[in-house]
JSON list of C-alpha atoms in Angstrom, two decimals:
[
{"chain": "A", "resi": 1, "resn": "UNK", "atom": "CA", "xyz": [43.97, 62.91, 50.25]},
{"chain": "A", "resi": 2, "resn": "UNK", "atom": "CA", "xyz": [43.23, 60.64, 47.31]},
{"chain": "A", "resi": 3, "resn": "UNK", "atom": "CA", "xyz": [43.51, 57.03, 47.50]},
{"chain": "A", "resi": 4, "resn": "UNK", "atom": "CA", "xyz": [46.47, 56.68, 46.05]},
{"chain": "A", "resi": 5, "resn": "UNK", "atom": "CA", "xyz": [48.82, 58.81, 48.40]},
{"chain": "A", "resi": 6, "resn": "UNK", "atom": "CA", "xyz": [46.66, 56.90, 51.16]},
{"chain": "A", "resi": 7, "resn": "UNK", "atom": "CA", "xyz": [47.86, 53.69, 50.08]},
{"chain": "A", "resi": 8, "resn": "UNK", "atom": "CA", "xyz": [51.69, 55.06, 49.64]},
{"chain": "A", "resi": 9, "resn": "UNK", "atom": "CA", "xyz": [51.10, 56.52, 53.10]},
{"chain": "A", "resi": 10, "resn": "UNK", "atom": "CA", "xyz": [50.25, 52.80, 54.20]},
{"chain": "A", "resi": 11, "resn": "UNK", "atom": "CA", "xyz": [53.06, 51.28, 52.86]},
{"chain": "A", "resi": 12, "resn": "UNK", "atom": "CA", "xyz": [55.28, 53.97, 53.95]},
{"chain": "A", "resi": 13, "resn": "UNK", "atom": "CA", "xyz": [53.87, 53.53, 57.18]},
{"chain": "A", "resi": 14, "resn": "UNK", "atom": "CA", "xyz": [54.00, 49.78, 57.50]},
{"chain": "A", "resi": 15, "resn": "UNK", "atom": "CA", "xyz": [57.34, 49.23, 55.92]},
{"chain": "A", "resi": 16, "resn": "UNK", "atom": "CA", "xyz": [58.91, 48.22, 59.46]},
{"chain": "A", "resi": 17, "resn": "UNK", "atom": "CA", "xyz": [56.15, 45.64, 59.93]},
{"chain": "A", "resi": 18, "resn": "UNK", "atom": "CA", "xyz": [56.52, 41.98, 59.54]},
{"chain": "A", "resi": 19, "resn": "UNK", "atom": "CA", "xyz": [53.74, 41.54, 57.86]},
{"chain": "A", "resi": 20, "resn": "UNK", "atom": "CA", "xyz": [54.62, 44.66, 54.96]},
{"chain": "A", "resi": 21, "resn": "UNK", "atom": "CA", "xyz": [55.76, 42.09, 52.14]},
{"chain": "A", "resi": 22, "resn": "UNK", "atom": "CA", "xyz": [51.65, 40.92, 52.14]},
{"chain": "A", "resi": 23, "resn": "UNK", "atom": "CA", "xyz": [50.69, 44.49, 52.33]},
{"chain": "A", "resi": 24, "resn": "UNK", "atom": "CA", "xyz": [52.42, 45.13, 49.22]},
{"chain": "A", "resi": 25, "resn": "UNK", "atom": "CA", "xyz": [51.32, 41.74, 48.10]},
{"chain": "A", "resi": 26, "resn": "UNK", "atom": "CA", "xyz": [47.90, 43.38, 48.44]},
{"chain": "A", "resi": 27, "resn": "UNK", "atom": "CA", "xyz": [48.19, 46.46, 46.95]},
{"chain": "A", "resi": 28, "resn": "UNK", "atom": "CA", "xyz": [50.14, 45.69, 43.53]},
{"chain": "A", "resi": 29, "resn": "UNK", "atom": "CA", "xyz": [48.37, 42.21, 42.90]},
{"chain": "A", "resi": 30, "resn": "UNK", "atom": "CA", "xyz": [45.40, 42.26, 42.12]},
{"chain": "A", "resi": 31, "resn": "UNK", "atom": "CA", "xyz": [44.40, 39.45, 44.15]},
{"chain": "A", "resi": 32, "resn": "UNK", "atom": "CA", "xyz": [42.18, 38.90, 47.08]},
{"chain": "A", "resi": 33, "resn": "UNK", "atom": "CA", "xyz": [42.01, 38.85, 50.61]},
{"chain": "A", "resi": 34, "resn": "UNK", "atom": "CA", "xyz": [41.58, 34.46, 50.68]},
{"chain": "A", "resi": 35, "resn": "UNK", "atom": "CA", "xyz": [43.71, 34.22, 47.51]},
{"chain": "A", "resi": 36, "resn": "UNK", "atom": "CA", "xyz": [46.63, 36.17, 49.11]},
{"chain": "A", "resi": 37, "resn": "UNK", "atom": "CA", "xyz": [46.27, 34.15, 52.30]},
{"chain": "A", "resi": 38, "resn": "UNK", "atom": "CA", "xyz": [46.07, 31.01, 50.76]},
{"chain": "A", "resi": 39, "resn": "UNK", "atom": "CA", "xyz": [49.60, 31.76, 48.58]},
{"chain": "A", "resi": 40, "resn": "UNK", "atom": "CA", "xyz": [52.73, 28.57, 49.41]},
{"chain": "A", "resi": 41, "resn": "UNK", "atom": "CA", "xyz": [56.20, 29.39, 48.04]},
{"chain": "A", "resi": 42, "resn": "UNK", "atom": "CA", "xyz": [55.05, 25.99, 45.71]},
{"chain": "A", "resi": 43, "resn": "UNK", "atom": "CA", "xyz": [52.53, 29.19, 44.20]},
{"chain": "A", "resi": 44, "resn": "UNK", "atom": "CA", "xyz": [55.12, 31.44, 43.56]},
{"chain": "A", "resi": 45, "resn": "UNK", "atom": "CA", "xyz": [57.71, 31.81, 40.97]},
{"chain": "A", "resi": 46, "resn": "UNK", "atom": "CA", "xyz": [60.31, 34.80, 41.75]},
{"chain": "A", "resi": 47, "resn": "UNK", "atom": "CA", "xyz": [62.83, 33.77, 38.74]},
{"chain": "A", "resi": 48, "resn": "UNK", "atom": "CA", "xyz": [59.78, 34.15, 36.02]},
{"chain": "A", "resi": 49, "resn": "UNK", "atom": "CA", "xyz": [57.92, 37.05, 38.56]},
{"chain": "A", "resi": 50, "resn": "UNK", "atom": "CA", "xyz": [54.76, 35.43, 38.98]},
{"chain": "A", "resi": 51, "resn": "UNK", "atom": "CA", "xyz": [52.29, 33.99, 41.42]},
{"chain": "A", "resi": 52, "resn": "UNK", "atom": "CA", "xyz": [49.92, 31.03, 39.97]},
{"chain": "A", "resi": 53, "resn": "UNK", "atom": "CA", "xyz": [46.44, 31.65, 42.17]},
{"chain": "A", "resi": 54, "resn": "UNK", "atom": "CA", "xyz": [45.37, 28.12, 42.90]},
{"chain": "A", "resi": 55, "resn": "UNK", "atom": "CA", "xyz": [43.63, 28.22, 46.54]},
{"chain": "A", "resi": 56, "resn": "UNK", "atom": "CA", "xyz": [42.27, 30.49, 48.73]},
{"chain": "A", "resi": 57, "resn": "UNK", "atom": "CA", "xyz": [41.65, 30.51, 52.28]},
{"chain": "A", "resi": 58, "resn": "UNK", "atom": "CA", "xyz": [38.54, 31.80, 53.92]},
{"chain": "A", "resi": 59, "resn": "UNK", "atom": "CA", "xyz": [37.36, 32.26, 57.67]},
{"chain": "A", "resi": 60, "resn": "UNK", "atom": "CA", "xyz": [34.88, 29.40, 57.02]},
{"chain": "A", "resi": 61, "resn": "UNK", "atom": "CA", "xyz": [37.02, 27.04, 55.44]},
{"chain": "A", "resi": 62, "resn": "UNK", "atom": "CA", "xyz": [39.33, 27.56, 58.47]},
{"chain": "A", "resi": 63, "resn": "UNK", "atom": "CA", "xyz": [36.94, 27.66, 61.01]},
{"chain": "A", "resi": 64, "resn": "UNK", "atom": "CA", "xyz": [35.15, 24.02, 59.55]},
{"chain": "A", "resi": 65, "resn": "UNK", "atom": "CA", "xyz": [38.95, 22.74, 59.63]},
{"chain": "A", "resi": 66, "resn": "UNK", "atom": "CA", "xyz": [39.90, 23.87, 63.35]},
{"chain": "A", "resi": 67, "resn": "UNK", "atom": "CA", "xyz": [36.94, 22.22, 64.41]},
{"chain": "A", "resi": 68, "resn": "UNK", "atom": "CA", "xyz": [37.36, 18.77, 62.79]},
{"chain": "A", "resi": 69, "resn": "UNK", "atom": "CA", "xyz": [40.81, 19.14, 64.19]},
{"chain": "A", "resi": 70, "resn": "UNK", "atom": "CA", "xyz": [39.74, 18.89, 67.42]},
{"chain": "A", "resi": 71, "resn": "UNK", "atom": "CA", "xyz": [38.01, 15.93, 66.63]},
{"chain": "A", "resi": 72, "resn": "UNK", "atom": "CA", "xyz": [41.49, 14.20, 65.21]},
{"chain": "A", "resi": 73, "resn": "UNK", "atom": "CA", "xyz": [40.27, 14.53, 61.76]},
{"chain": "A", "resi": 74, "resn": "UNK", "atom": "CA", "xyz": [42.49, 16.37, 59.63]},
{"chain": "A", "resi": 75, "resn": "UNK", "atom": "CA", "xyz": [40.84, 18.98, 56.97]},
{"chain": "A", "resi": 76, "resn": "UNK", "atom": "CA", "xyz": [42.62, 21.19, 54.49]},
{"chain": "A", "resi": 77, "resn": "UNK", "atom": "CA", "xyz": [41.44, 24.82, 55.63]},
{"chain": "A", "resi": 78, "resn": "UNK", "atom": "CA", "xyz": [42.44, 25.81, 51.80]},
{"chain": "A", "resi": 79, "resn": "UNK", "atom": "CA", "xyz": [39.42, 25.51, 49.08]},
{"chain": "A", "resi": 80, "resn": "UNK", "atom": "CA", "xyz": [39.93, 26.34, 45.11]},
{"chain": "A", "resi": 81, "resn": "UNK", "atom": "CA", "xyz": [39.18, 30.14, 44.39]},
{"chain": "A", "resi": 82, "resn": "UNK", "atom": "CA", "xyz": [35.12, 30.66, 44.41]},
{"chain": "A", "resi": 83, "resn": "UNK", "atom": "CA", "xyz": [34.89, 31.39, 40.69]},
{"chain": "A", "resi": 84, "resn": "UNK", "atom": "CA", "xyz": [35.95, 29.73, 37.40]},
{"chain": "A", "resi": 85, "resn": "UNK", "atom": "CA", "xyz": [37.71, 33.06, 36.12]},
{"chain": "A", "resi": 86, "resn": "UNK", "atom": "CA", "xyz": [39.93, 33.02, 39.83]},
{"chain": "A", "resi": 87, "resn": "UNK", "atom": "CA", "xyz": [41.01, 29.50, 39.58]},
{"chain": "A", "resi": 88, "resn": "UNK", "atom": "CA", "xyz": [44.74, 28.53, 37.86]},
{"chain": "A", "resi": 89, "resn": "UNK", "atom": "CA", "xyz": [45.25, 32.07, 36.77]},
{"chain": "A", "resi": 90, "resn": "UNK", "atom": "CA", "xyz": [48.43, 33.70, 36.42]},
{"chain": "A", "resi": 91, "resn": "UNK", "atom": "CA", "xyz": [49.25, 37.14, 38.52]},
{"chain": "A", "resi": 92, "resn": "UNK", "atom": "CA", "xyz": [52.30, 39.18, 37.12]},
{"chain": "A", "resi": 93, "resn": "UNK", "atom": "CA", "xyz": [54.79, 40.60, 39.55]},
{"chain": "A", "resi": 94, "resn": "UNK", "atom": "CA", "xyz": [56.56, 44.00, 39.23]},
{"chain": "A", "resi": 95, "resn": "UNK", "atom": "CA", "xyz": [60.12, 44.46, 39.93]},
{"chain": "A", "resi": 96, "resn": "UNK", "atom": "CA", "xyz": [59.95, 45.94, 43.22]},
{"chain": "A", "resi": 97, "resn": "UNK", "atom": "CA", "xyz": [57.10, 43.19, 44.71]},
{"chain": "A", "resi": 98, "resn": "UNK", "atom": "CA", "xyz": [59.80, 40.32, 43.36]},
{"chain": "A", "resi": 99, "resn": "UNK", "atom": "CA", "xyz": [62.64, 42.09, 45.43]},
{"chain": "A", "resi": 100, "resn": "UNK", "atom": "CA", "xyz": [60.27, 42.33, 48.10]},
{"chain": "A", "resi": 101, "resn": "UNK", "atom": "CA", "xyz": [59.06, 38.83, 48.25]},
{"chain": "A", "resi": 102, "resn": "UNK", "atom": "CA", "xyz": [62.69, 37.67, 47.94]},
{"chain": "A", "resi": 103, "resn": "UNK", "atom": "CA", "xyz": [63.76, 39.71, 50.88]},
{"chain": "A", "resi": 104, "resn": "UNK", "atom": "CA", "xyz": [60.55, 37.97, 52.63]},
{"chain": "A", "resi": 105, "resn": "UNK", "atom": "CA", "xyz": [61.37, 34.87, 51.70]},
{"chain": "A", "resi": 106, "resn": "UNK", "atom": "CA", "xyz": [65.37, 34.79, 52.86]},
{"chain": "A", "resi": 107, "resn": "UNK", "atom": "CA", "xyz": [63.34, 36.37, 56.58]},
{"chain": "A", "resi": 108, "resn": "UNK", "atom": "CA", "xyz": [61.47, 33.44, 56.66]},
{"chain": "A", "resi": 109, "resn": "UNK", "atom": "CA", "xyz": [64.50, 30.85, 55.92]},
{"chain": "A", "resi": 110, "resn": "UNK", "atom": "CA", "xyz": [66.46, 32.37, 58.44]},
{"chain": "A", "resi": 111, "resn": "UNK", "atom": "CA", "xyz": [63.52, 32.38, 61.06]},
{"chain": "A", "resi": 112, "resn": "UNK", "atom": "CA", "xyz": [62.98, 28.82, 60.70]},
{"chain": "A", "resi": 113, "resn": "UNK", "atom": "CA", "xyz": [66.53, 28.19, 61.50]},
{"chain": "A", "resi": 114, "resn": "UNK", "atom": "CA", "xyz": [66.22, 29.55, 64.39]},
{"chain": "A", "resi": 115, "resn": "UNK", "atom": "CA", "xyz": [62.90, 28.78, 65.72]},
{"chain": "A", "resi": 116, "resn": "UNK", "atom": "CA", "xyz": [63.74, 24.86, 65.08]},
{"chain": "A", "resi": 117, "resn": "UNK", "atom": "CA", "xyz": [60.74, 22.96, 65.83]},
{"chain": "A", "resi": 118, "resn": "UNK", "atom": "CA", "xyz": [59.18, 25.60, 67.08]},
{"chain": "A", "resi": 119, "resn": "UNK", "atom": "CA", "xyz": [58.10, 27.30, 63.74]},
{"chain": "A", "resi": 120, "resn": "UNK", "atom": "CA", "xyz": [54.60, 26.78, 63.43]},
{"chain": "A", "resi": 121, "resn": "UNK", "atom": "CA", "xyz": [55.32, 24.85, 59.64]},
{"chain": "A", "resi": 122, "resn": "UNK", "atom": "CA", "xyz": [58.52, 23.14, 59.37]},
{"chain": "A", "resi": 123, "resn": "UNK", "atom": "CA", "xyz": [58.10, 20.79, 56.79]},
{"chain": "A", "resi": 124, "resn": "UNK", "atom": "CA", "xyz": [56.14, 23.65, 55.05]},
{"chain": "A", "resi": 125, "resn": "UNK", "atom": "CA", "xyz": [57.12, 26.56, 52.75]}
]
């Protein structure tokens, strides 16, 4: 199986799961694993179909922040992309990742409706 009908078999595979709008994110991109998770809807521009790459968010970065946390210090867990060529760039999005990001975006709305206070960012995109 080549790589390619691997990946369709992932998406295909994955479309059911909440977390499939990333996955596809992922694979039509370009962008990496901190820069995805590191993405705000303040990042992303559906009307124009583009993402502007301005943080990232690594396992260190988060794991230094939890712990000053627990000290009552408050630490952003997201850093600027680790290279020059990564930071304030511009990543194009085709026509199927901005109707899937839409979609995404409209599940989240309507979860923090009705989660209340109880979604984990409500002040948050």
């Amino acid at each position: 199986m080549t790589k390619r009908l691997a990946l369709g078999a992932f998406l295909d595979g994955t479309e059911d799961d909440r977390l499939y709008p990333l996955y596809h994110l992922a694979a039509f991109a370009g962008m990496r694993r901190g820069e995805l998770c590191g993405i705000s809807w303040d990042d992303v521009d559906l009307n124009a179909g583009r993402i502007s790459v301005g943080w990232q968010i690594t396992a260190r970065a988060h794991r230094t922040a939890r712990a000053a946390h627990k000290t009552g210090i408050l630490r952003d867990y997201r850093s600027k992309p680790k290279t020059r060529a990564g930071e304030n760039r511009t990543v194009d999005l085709d026509t199927v990742t901005i109707h899937v990001l839409r979609a995404w975006r409209t599940t989240q709305a309507a979860e923090r409706q009705r989660w209340g206070t109880a979604y984990a960012n409500p002040t948050g995109p």
